[in-house]
PDB file of C-alpha atoms in Angstrom:
ATOM      1  CA  UNK Q  13     105.110 100.137  93.588  1.00 49.00           C
ATOM      2  CA  UNK Q  14     102.430 102.633  94.674  1.00 50.00           C
ATOM      3  CA  UNK Q  15     102.936 101.674  98.328  1.00 51.00           C
ATOM      4  CA  UNK Q  16     106.670 102.195  97.968  1.00 49.00           C
ATOM      5  CA  UNK Q  17     106.152 105.591  96.315  1.00 47.00           C
ATOM      6  CA  UNK Q  18     103.768 106.663  99.088  1.00 48.00           C
ATOM      7  CA  UNK Q  19     106.253 105.441 101.701  1.00 48.00           C
ATOM      8  CA  UNK Q  20     108.997 107.523 100.049  1.00 44.00           C
ATOM      9  CA  UNK Q  21     106.719 110.588  99.986  1.00 47.00           C
ATOM     10  CA  UNK Q  22     105.855 110.151 103.690  1.00 50.00           C
ATOM     11  CA  UNK Q  23     109.515 109.564 104.529  1.00 46.00           C
ATOM     12  CA  UNK Q  24     110.467 112.769 102.705  1.00 51.00           C
ATOM     13  CA  UNK Q  25     107.776 114.673 104.590  1.00 53.00           C
ATOM     14  CA  UNK Q  26     109.021 113.258 107.890  1.00 51.00           C
ATOM     15  CA  UNK Q  27     112.599 114.279 107.110  1.00 49.00           C
ATOM     16  CA  UNK Q  28     111.403 117.779 106.212  1.00 49.00           C
ATOM     17  CA  UNK Q  29     109.480 117.981 109.466  1.00 47.00           C
ATOM     18  CA  UNK Q  30     112.628 117.065 111.395  1.00 47.00           C
ATOM     19  CA  UNK Q  31     115.077 119.194 109.459  1.00 48.00           C
ATOM     20  CA  UNK Q  32     113.251 122.435 108.695  1.00 48.00           C
ATOM     21  CA  UNK Q  33     113.031 123.973 112.157  1.00 44.00           C
ATOM     22  CA  UNK Q  34     114.162 127.408 113.246  1.00 44.00           C
ATOM     23  CA  UNK Q  35     113.955 126.785 116.985  1.00 41.00           C
ATOM     24  CA  UNK Q  36     115.477 130.117 118.055  1.00 40.00           C
ATOM     25  CA  UNK Q  37     112.405 132.211 117.223  1.00 50.00           C
ATOM     26  CA  UNK Q  38     109.487 129.879 117.823  1.00 57.00           C
ATOM     27  CA  UNK Q  39     107.371 128.402 120.570  1.00 69.00           C
ATOM     28  CA  UNK Q  40     109.327 125.617 122.325  1.00 84.00           C
ATOM     29  CA  UNK Q  41     106.205 123.399 122.543  1.00 89.00           C
ATOM     30  CA  UNK Q  42     106.487 120.229 120.506  1.00 95.00           C
ATOM     31  CA  UNK Q  43     103.735 118.074 119.118  1.00 97.00           C
ATOM     32  CA  UNK Q  44     102.963 114.480 118.215  1.00 97.00           C
ATOM     33  CA  UNK Q  45     102.019 114.052 114.554  1.00 96.00           C
ATOM     34  CA  UNK Q  46     100.115 111.124 113.071  1.00 97.00           C
ATOM     35  CA  UNK Q  47      99.586 110.514 109.382  1.00 95.00           C
ATOM     36  CA  UNK Q  48      97.438 107.890 107.703  1.00 97.00           C
ATOM     37  CA  UNK Q  49      95.639 107.065 104.465  1.00 97.00           C
ATOM     38  CA  UNK Q  50      91.855 106.705 104.325  1.00 98.00           C
ATOM     39  CA  UNK Q  51      89.288 106.067 101.611  1.00 98.00           C
ATOM     40  CA  UNK Q  52      87.321 108.930 100.111  1.00 97.00           C
ATOM     41  CA  UNK Q  53      84.166 107.573 101.768  1.00 98.00           C
ATOM     42  CA  UNK Q  54      85.839 107.738 105.189  1.00 98.00           C
ATOM     43  CA  UNK Q  55      86.970 111.278 104.359  1.00 98.00           C
ATOM     44  CA  UNK Q  56      83.401 112.255 103.353  1.00 98.00           C
ATOM     45  CA  UNK Q  57      82.048 110.813 106.600  1.00 98.00           C
ATOM     46  CA  UNK Q  58      84.710 112.728 108.564  1.00 98.00           C
ATOM     47  CA  UNK Q  59      83.717 115.971 106.841  1.00 97.00           C
ATOM     48  CA  UNK Q  60      80.056 115.318 107.738  1.00 97.00           C
ATOM     49  CA  UNK Q  61      81.057 114.792 111.367  1.00 97.00           C
ATOM     50  CA  UNK Q  62      83.018 118.065 111.359  1.00 96.00           C
ATOM     51  CA  UNK Q  63      80.083 119.968 109.837  1.00 96.00           C
ATOM     52  CA  UNK Q  64      77.893 118.781 112.737  1.00 96.00           C
ATOM     53  CA  UNK Q  65      80.184 120.267 115.395  1.00 95.00           C
ATOM     54  CA  UNK Q  66      79.054 123.495 117.025  1.00 95.00           C
ATOM     55  CA  UNK Q  67      82.751 124.190 117.670  1.00 94.00           C
ATOM     56  CA  UNK Q  68      86.099 122.469 117.375  1.00 94.00           C
ATOM     57  CA  UNK Q  69      86.956 121.142 120.827  1.00 97.00           C
ATOM     58  CA  UNK Q  70      89.817 118.921 121.932  1.00 98.00           C
ATOM     59  CA  UNK Q  71      87.318 116.121 122.562  1.00 97.00           C
ATOM     60  CA  UNK Q  72      85.653 116.460 119.125  1.00 97.00           C
ATOM     61  CA  UNK Q  73      88.978 116.430 117.325  1.00 98.00           C
ATOM     62  CA  UNK Q  74      90.338 113.522 119.411  1.00 98.00           C
ATOM     63  CA  UNK Q  75      87.162 111.549 118.678  1.00 98.00           C
ATOM     64  CA  UNK Q  76      87.554 112.214 114.951  1.00 98.00           C
ATOM     65  CA  UNK Q  77      91.204 111.153 115.149  1.00 98.00           C
ATOM     66  CA  UNK Q  78      90.112 107.830 116.679  1.00 98.00           C
ATOM     67  CA  UNK Q  79      87.574 107.341 113.874  1.00 98.00           C
ATOM     68  CA  UNK Q  80      90.233 108.084 111.247  1.00 98.00           C
ATOM     69  CA  UNK Q  81      92.777 105.818 112.962  1.00 98.00           C
ATOM     70  CA  UNK Q  82      90.264 102.954 113.104  1.00 98.00           C
ATOM     71  CA  UNK Q  83      89.528 103.429 109.389  1.00 98.00           C
ATOM     72  CA  UNK Q  84      93.101 103.944 108.202  1.00 97.00           C
ATOM     73  CA  UNK Q  85      93.818 101.630 105.290  1.00 96.00           C
ATOM     74  CA  UNK Q  86      97.579 102.138 104.985  1.00 94.00           C
ATOM     75  CA  UNK Q  87     100.721 104.013 105.895  1.00 92.00           C
ATOM     76  CA  UNK Q  88     100.015 104.998 109.493  1.00 94.00           C
ATOM     77  CA  UNK Q  89     103.026 106.882 110.845  1.00 95.00           C
ATOM     78  CA  UNK Q  90     103.683 108.652 114.163  1.00 96.00           C
ATOM     79  CA  UNK Q  91     106.339 111.252 114.915  1.00 96.00           C
ATOM     80  CA  UNK Q  92     106.963 113.053 118.190  1.00 96.00           C
ATOM     81  CA  UNK Q  93     108.873 116.214 119.050  1.00 96.00           C
ATOM     82  CA  UNK Q  94     107.645 118.214 116.043  1.00 96.00           C
ATOM     83  CA  UNK Q  95     107.814 122.009 116.344  1.00 95.00           C
ATOM     84  CA  UNK Q  96     105.305 124.598 115.148  1.00 95.00           C
ATOM     85  CA  UNK Q  97     107.829 125.722 112.536  1.00 94.00           C
ATOM     86  CA  UNK Q  98     108.065 122.206 111.158  1.00 95.00           C
ATOM     87  CA  UNK Q  99     104.276 121.924 111.091  1.00 95.00           C
ATOM     88  CA  UNK Q 100     104.053 125.286 109.300  1.00 95.00           C
ATOM     89  CA  UNK Q 101     106.561 124.200 106.637  1.00 94.00           C
ATOM     90  CA  UNK Q 102     104.741 120.912 106.144  1.00 91.00           C
ATOM     91  CA  UNK Q 103     101.327 122.550 105.673  1.00 92.00           C
ATOM     92  CA  UNK Q 104     102.739 125.107 103.263  1.00 93.00           C
ATOM     93  CA  UNK Q 105     104.447 122.319 101.305  1.00 90.00           C
ATOM     94  CA  UNK Q 106     101.062 120.565 100.981  1.00 84.00           C
ATOM     95  CA  UNK Q 107      99.659 123.600  99.152  1.00 85.00           C
ATOM     96  CA  UNK Q 108      97.944 125.408 102.017  1.00 90.00           C
ATOM     97  CA  UNK Q 109      97.964 129.187 101.840  1.00 94.00           C
ATOM     98  CA  UNK Q 110      99.615 131.259 104.570  1.00 95.00           C
ATOM     99  CA  UNK Q 111      96.151 132.192 105.845  1.00 96.00           C
ATOM    100  CA  UNK Q 112      94.990 128.558 106.019  1.00 95.00           C
ATOM    101  CA  UNK Q 113      98.259 127.487 107.634  1.00 95.00           C
ATOM    102  CA  UNK Q 114      98.069 130.247 110.250  1.00 96.00           C
ATOM    103  CA  UNK Q 115      94.424 129.352 110.985  1.00 95.00           C
ATOM    104  CA  UNK Q 116      95.260 125.680 111.518  1.00 95.00           C
ATOM    105  CA  UNK Q 117      98.250 126.519 113.718  1.00 96.00           C
ATOM    106  CA  UNK Q 118      96.168 128.933 115.786  1.00 96.00           C
ATOM    107  CA  UNK Q 119      93.545 126.214 116.269  1.00 95.00           C
ATOM    108  CA  UNK Q 120      96.270 123.753 117.283  1.00 96.00           C
ATOM    109  CA  UNK Q 121      97.708 126.190 119.819  1.00 95.00           C
ATOM    110  CA  UNK Q 122      94.294 127.181 121.198  1.00 95.00           C
ATOM    111  CA  UNK Q 123      92.538 123.809 121.324  1.00 96.00           C
ATOM    112  CA  UNK Q 124      95.590 121.572 121.759  1.00 96.00           C
ATOM    113  CA  UNK Q 125      94.999 119.333 118.742  1.00 97.00           C
ATOM    114  CA  UNK Q 126      93.997 119.596 115.077  1.00 97.00           C
ATOM    115  CA  UNK Q 127      93.326 117.479 112.001  1.00 97.00           C
ATOM    116  CA  UNK Q 128      93.929 118.453 108.390  1.00 96.00           C
ATOM    117  CA  UNK Q 129      93.426 116.486 105.193  1.00 95.00           C
ATOM    118  CA  UNK Q 130      95.491 116.331 102.014  1.00 91.00           C
ATOM    119  CA  UNK Q 131      95.219 114.724  98.619  1.00 90.00           C
ATOM    120  CA  UNK Q 132      96.898 111.339  98.220  1.00 91.00           C
ATOM    121  CA  UNK Q 133     100.041 111.557  96.092  1.00 87.00           C
ATOM    122  CA  UNK Q 134      99.136 108.769  93.660  1.00 93.00           C
ATOM    123  CA  UNK Q 135      95.531 107.660  94.200  1.00 94.00           C
ATOM    124  CA  UNK Q 136      92.534 109.973  93.799  1.00 94.00           C
ATOM    125  CA  UNK Q 137      90.299 107.462  95.621  1.00 96.00           C
ATOM    126  CA  UNK Q 138      92.182 108.095  98.872  1.00 97.00           C
ATOM    127  CA  UNK Q 139      92.996 110.991 101.199  1.00 96.00           C
ATOM    128  CA  UNK Q 140      95.731 111.562 103.751  1.00 94.00           C
ATOM    129  CA  UNK Q 141      94.846 112.682 107.282  1.00 96.00           C
ATOM    130  CA  UNK Q 142      97.308 114.503 109.508  1.00 96.00           C
ATOM    131  CA  UNK Q 143      96.642 114.837 113.248  1.00 97.00           C
ATOM    132  CA  UNK Q 144      98.675 116.974 115.654  1.00 97.00           C
ATOM    133  CA  UNK Q 145      98.415 117.069 119.437  1.00 97.00           C
ATOM    134  CA  UNK Q 146     100.486 118.444 122.330  1.00 91.00           C
TER     135      UNK Q 146
END
């Protein structure tokens, strides 16, 4: 039941990412998005890795994405052709402030990839990771 609920939540998010674009006024660049579920211990390790970076580089973020992918415990999804507007709407819908959303989007545009984390919809012992790349 929990897996089905999470699948429905991820499906709803995916539909929102596809359907919420205003392509007339935004950057035409599209991105590949990956989503997966990890344990809180994997999340804590990822946060330690991030804190050890001197800066966020494409290589650092891609390496972290590989770590998260290899430790994903469920619900790995990939979507291509996602616009900045769709990413913005998704981050805002996950409770990020406008400032946080703009900061993440600026990092994505500047570096070429980014990872953000979100709370799991039904299980406090898990986190959701979201990776975007050009």
